Structures are given as structure tokens and as C-alpha cells.
Coordinates of C-alpha atoms in Angstrom, one line a residue:
Chain A
E1 CA -0.7 -168.4 -88.7
T2 CA 0.2 -166.7 -92.0
G3 CA -2.3 -167.6 -94.2
V4 CA -0.8 -170.1 -96.3
T5 CA -2.1 -173.3 -96.3
Q6 CA -0.5 -176.5 -97.4
S7 CA -1.4 -179.9 -97.8
P8 CA -0.9 -182.8 -96.9
T9 CA 1.3 -182.4 -93.6
H10 CA 3.0 -185.7 -93.7
L11 CA 3.1 -188.5 -95.9
I12 CA 4.4 -191.3 -97.6
K13 CA 6.1 -192.3 -100.1
T14 CA 8.1 -195.2 -101.5
R15 CA 11.0 -195.3 -103.4
G16 CA 10.3 -194.6 -107.4
Q17 CA 6.3 -192.9 -107.1
Q18 CA 5.3 -189.7 -107.4
V19 CA 4.3 -187.1 -105.2
T20 CA 2.0 -184.1 -105.7
L21 CA 1.8 -181.6 -102.8
R22 CA 0.0 -178.5 -102.9
C23 CA 0.2 -174.8 -102.0
S24 CA -2.7 -172.3 -100.9
S25 CA -1.2 -169.2 -100.8
Q26 CA -2.2 -166.1 -98.2
S27 CA -5.0 -163.8 -99.8
G28 CA -3.8 -161.2 -102.3
H29 CA -0.5 -163.2 -103.1
N30 CA 0.6 -163.4 -106.5
T31 CA 4.6 -165.2 -105.5
V32 CA 4.8 -168.9 -104.5
S33 CA 8.1 -170.1 -103.9
W34 CA 8.7 -173.2 -102.7
Y35 CA 11.6 -175.2 -100.9
Q36 CA 13.3 -178.6 -99.0
Q37 CA 14.5 -178.8 -95.3
A38 CA 15.7 -181.7 -94.6
L39 CA 16.2 -182.8 -91.2
G40 CA 18.7 -180.5 -88.8
Q41 CA 19.5 -178.4 -92.1
G42 CA 18.2 -174.5 -93.5
P43 CA 15.3 -174.7 -96.1
Q44 CA 16.9 -174.5 -99.6
F45 CA 14.9 -172.8 -103.1
I46 CA 13.3 -175.2 -105.3
F47 CA 11.7 -172.7 -107.4
Q48 CA 9.3 -169.4 -107.6
Y49 CA 6.5 -169.1 -109.7
Y50 CA 4.8 -166.0 -110.5
R51 CA 1.6 -165.4 -113.1
E52 CA 1.5 -168.7 -113.3
E53 CA 5.2 -169.2 -115.0
E54 CA 8.7 -170.3 -113.3
N55 CA 10.1 -167.3 -112.8
G56 CA 14.3 -168.5 -110.7
R57 CA 15.2 -172.3 -109.8
G58 CA 17.3 -173.5 -107.4
N59 CA 19.6 -177.0 -108.4
F60 CA 17.1 -179.2 -107.9
P61 CA 17.0 -181.4 -111.1
P62 CA 14.0 -180.9 -113.5
R63 CA 12.3 -184.4 -111.5
F64 CA 11.8 -181.7 -109.6
S65 CA 8.6 -179.8 -111.1
G66 CA 5.4 -176.9 -110.3
L67 CA 3.1 -175.5 -111.8
Q68 CA 0.7 -172.0 -110.6
F69 CA -3.1 -171.8 -111.1
P70 CA -4.6 -168.6 -111.5
N71 CA -6.3 -168.5 -108.3
Y72 CA -2.7 -168.2 -107.7
S73 CA -2.2 -171.7 -105.5
S74 CA 0.4 -174.0 -106.3
E75 CA 1.3 -177.6 -106.5
L76 CA 4.8 -178.9 -105.7
N77 CA 5.0 -182.4 -108.0
V78 CA 8.7 -184.8 -107.6
N79 CA 9.4 -187.2 -109.4
A80 CA 11.1 -190.7 -109.2
L81 CA 11.3 -190.5 -105.7
E82 CA 14.3 -191.2 -104.4
L83 CA 15.5 -191.9 -100.5
D84 CA 17.2 -188.0 -99.8
D85 CA 13.8 -186.3 -101.1
S86 CA 12.3 -187.1 -97.6
A87 CA 12.6 -183.8 -96.1
L88 CA 9.5 -181.0 -94.9
Y89 CA 8.5 -178.4 -98.1
L90 CA 8.0 -175.9 -97.7
C91 CA 5.7 -173.2 -99.9
A92 CA 5.4 -170.0 -99.5
S93 CA 3.9 -167.1 -101.2
T94 CA 4.0 -163.4 -101.4
F95 CA 3.6 -160.1 -103.6
G96 CA 5.2 -158.8 -106.2
G97 CA 7.0 -161.1 -108.1
G98 CA 10.2 -160.2 -109.7
V99 CA 10.8 -156.8 -106.9
N100 CA 12.5 -157.3 -103.4
T101 CA 9.4 -157.3 -101.3
G102 CA 11.1 -158.4 -97.8
E103 CA 8.5 -160.3 -96.1
L104 CA 7.6 -164.1 -97.4
F105 CA 4.7 -165.8 -95.7
F106 CA 5.5 -169.6 -94.7
G107 CA 3.3 -172.4 -94.4
E108 CA 3.4 -175.3 -92.0
G109 CA 4.7 -177.0 -94.3
S110 CA 4.2 -181.4 -95.4
R111 CA 6.3 -183.5 -94.7
L112 CA 7.3 -186.3 -96.5
T113 CA 9.2 -189.5 -96.3
V114 CA 10.6 -191.7 -99.4
L115 CA 10.4 -196.0 -98.0
Chain B
D1 CA 25.8 -171.4 -100.9
A2 CA 24.8 -169.2 -98.0
K3 CA 26.7 -165.7 -97.8
T4 CA 26.4 -165.1 -94.6
T5 CA 28.2 -167.4 -90.9
Q6 CA 26.7 -167.4 -87.6
P7 CA 27.2 -169.0 -84.6
P8 CA 25.4 -172.7 -84.1
S9 CA 23.6 -171.4 -80.6
M10 CA 23.8 -169.2 -78.0
D11 CA 21.8 -168.8 -74.9
C12 CA 20.0 -166.1 -73.0
A13 CA 18.0 -165.8 -69.7
E14 CA 14.1 -165.0 -70.2
G15 CA 13.4 -161.6 -69.9
R16 CA 16.9 -160.0 -70.9
A17 CA 18.2 -158.8 -74.4
A18 CA 18.8 -161.2 -76.8
N19 CA 21.7 -160.0 -79.7
L20 CA 21.7 -162.6 -82.3
P21 CA 25.3 -161.6 -84.4
C22 CA 25.6 -162.6 -88.1
N23 CA 28.3 -162.0 -90.5
H24 CA 28.4 -161.3 -94.2
S25 CA 31.9 -160.2 -95.1
T26 CA 31.5 -161.1 -98.4
I27 CA 27.6 -159.3 -99.0
S28 CA 27.2 -157.5 -102.3
G29 CA 25.4 -153.3 -101.9
N30 CA 22.6 -154.0 -103.4
E31 CA 22.0 -157.3 -101.3
Y32 CA 19.9 -157.1 -98.4
V33 CA 20.5 -158.7 -95.1
Y34 CA 17.3 -161.0 -93.7
W35 CA 15.8 -162.6 -91.0
Y36 CA 14.0 -165.6 -90.2
R37 CA 13.2 -167.8 -88.1
Q38 CA 11.9 -171.0 -87.1
I39 CA 10.0 -172.2 -84.1
H40 CA 9.9 -176.6 -83.6
S41 CA 7.8 -177.6 -86.2
Q42 CA 6.8 -174.6 -87.4
G43 CA 7.8 -172.4 -90.6
P44 CA 10.1 -170.1 -91.0
Q45 CA 8.6 -166.9 -89.7
Y46 CA 9.9 -163.5 -91.0
I47 CA 11.4 -160.7 -88.7
I48 CA 13.1 -158.1 -90.2
H49 CA 15.2 -156.9 -93.1
G50 CA 17.2 -153.9 -93.6
L51 CA 19.8 -152.6 -96.6
K52 CA 22.4 -150.6 -94.8
N53 CA 20.7 -148.7 -91.5
N54 CA 19.5 -149.8 -88.7
E55 CA 15.8 -151.0 -88.4
T56 CA 13.8 -151.7 -85.8
N57 CA 9.9 -153.2 -85.4
E58 CA 7.5 -154.6 -82.9
M59 CA 9.9 -158.3 -82.8
A60 CA 13.1 -156.7 -82.6
S61 CA 15.7 -154.4 -83.9
L62 CA 18.4 -155.0 -86.6
I63 CA 22.2 -153.2 -86.4
I64 CA 24.2 -153.2 -89.2
T65 CA 27.3 -152.4 -89.7
E66 CA 29.4 -149.3 -91.3
D67 CA 30.3 -151.5 -93.6
R68 CA 28.2 -153.7 -93.7
K69 CA 29.9 -156.9 -93.3
S70 CA 28.1 -157.8 -90.7
S71 CA 24.9 -157.4 -88.4
T72 CA 23.3 -157.7 -85.0
L73 CA 20.0 -158.7 -84.5
I74 CA 18.5 -157.0 -80.9
L75 CA 15.5 -158.8 -78.9
P76 CA 14.3 -157.3 -76.2
H77 CA 12.9 -158.7 -74.0
A78 CA 13.7 -162.3 -74.4
T79 CA 11.0 -165.1 -73.9
L80 CA 10.5 -169.0 -74.2
R81 CA 8.2 -168.7 -77.0
D82 CA 11.6 -167.1 -78.4
T83 CA 12.9 -169.7 -78.7
A84 CA 13.8 -171.0 -82.0
V85 CA 16.5 -171.7 -85.3
Y86 CA 17.3 -167.7 -87.0
Y87 CA 18.6 -167.3 -89.9
C88 CA 20.6 -164.8 -91.3
I89 CA 20.0 -164.3 -94.8
A90 CA 22.1 -162.6 -97.3
Q91 CA 19.2 -161.2 -100.5
E92 CA 20.4 -163.6 -103.6
G93 CA 19.9 -163.5 -107.3
Q94 CA 17.9 -161.6 -109.8
Y95 CA 14.4 -162.1 -108.1
G96 CA 14.4 -161.2 -104.5
N97 CA 12.8 -164.4 -102.9
K98 CA 15.2 -166.9 -103.7
L99 CA 16.2 -166.9 -100.0
V100 CA 19.6 -168.7 -99.2
F101 CA 19.5 -170.3 -95.9
G102 CA 22.4 -171.2 -93.9
A103 CA 22.5 -173.4 -90.5
G104 CA 21.2 -170.9 -88.8
T105 CA 21.6 -169.8 -84.6
I106 CA 20.0 -172.0 -82.1
L107 CA 18.6 -169.5 -79.8
R108 CA 17.7 -170.9 -76.4
V109 CA 15.9 -168.7 -73.6
K110 CA 15.8 -170.2 -70.6
S111 CA 14.7 -169.8 -67.2

């Protein structure tokens, strides 16, 4: 286990609803990134938070947003859910923010199903 | 898009070395090569990374060609628990933590 915990582990929403996913980073880590993994594909980078600010974003629309809190935990919010948002959402933590830190520690993910 | 190409699947006998190839012909001079693996229903797990030199840790060895256009991940004594999807990644972006995953290689270790 990596020490990165995510909640909830599974959830089902309907199209148009909003969802909030949560992540507690490993102790001592100040950087959190989020990835989306559709079935049968590799994870895709959504965004990263360092010192409570977004400092990198992938090709995702603005309805994907996030927060990082002073204790370095993080939330991923998705508004106006679409069927294609069904995926495993992975949180990863590390230390250092803007430099190559090499190793990311991933959680087990939150599996979102949109009906 | 991922900057790496990997075979979609490979088989390996238990106890033998598993050699997983990766092509990254367009990698730039300051980009690292990372390897992660993902066991079914789990989050990805870091294995190893390198820039130019060969690297070894308790899990695996990474061999990078001199021209840096390809690399090989070596699991010296594969076990059934090494069955997973293995991702070879070239680091992208200003910040080192944005990883671009491709489809990876499904490694099946068989007894």
C-alpha cells in the first residue's frame, strides 16, 4: 500500500449530476495529481495541485475542477456529468511540486459509473 | 499522445527473466524514462526510472540504449504476482509529475 487513500471507492451517478471525489495524500507529500482511466486504457492526466494551487492541467474541460487543502488532501469535482466520464479516477501524491521527483504514489482509485 | 510504443502483450515463464521493450525515438534530452505497472483493479505502481545510465533497484533493472531511442525493463525472476500491465512513459511538460501513459504491455507470467 502507498498510503494514498481515496473515497468513495465506487459510486453511481446519473447524467447531468455533479460528483466530488476525495484523496488523502501520503504523509509528507505536498503535491497531488489526478488521472482518469477509462476501461482498457492507460491513465490520462487531469491536473496537479501544489501548495493549494493548480500548476498543470491536461486536456480536460473546465467542468473538471479541483481543490487542495492546507493538509495537502485534495478533491476532484466534476460537474454536468456525461456518460463518457465513467472511469476509474486515480489520485497520486509526491513531494516537490515543480521538479522531477520520479516516483508517484497512486491510490486505488474511485470508480465512477454515469448512467 | 504517448511518446512511447510497446508491444501489446508478452508471456513469460515463472522464474525466468521478463524483458519488456519500449521505443521512444522522439524523446528529448531532458526527458526521463519511467516504468510503472498496474495490477488488475489497483492503482499504478512505480518501478524504476532513468535518464541515460542503466538503473537497478530491488524490483527491476532498466537498460537504456546509448542513443536513448529505446529501453528495456528487466524483471530478473518473474513470479505470478508480476502479471500486470506495464507502462513505459517519457516524462512530459514543465512539471515532472505529468505522466503520459500509453496502452502499455500486458505481461502474463505463466507457471
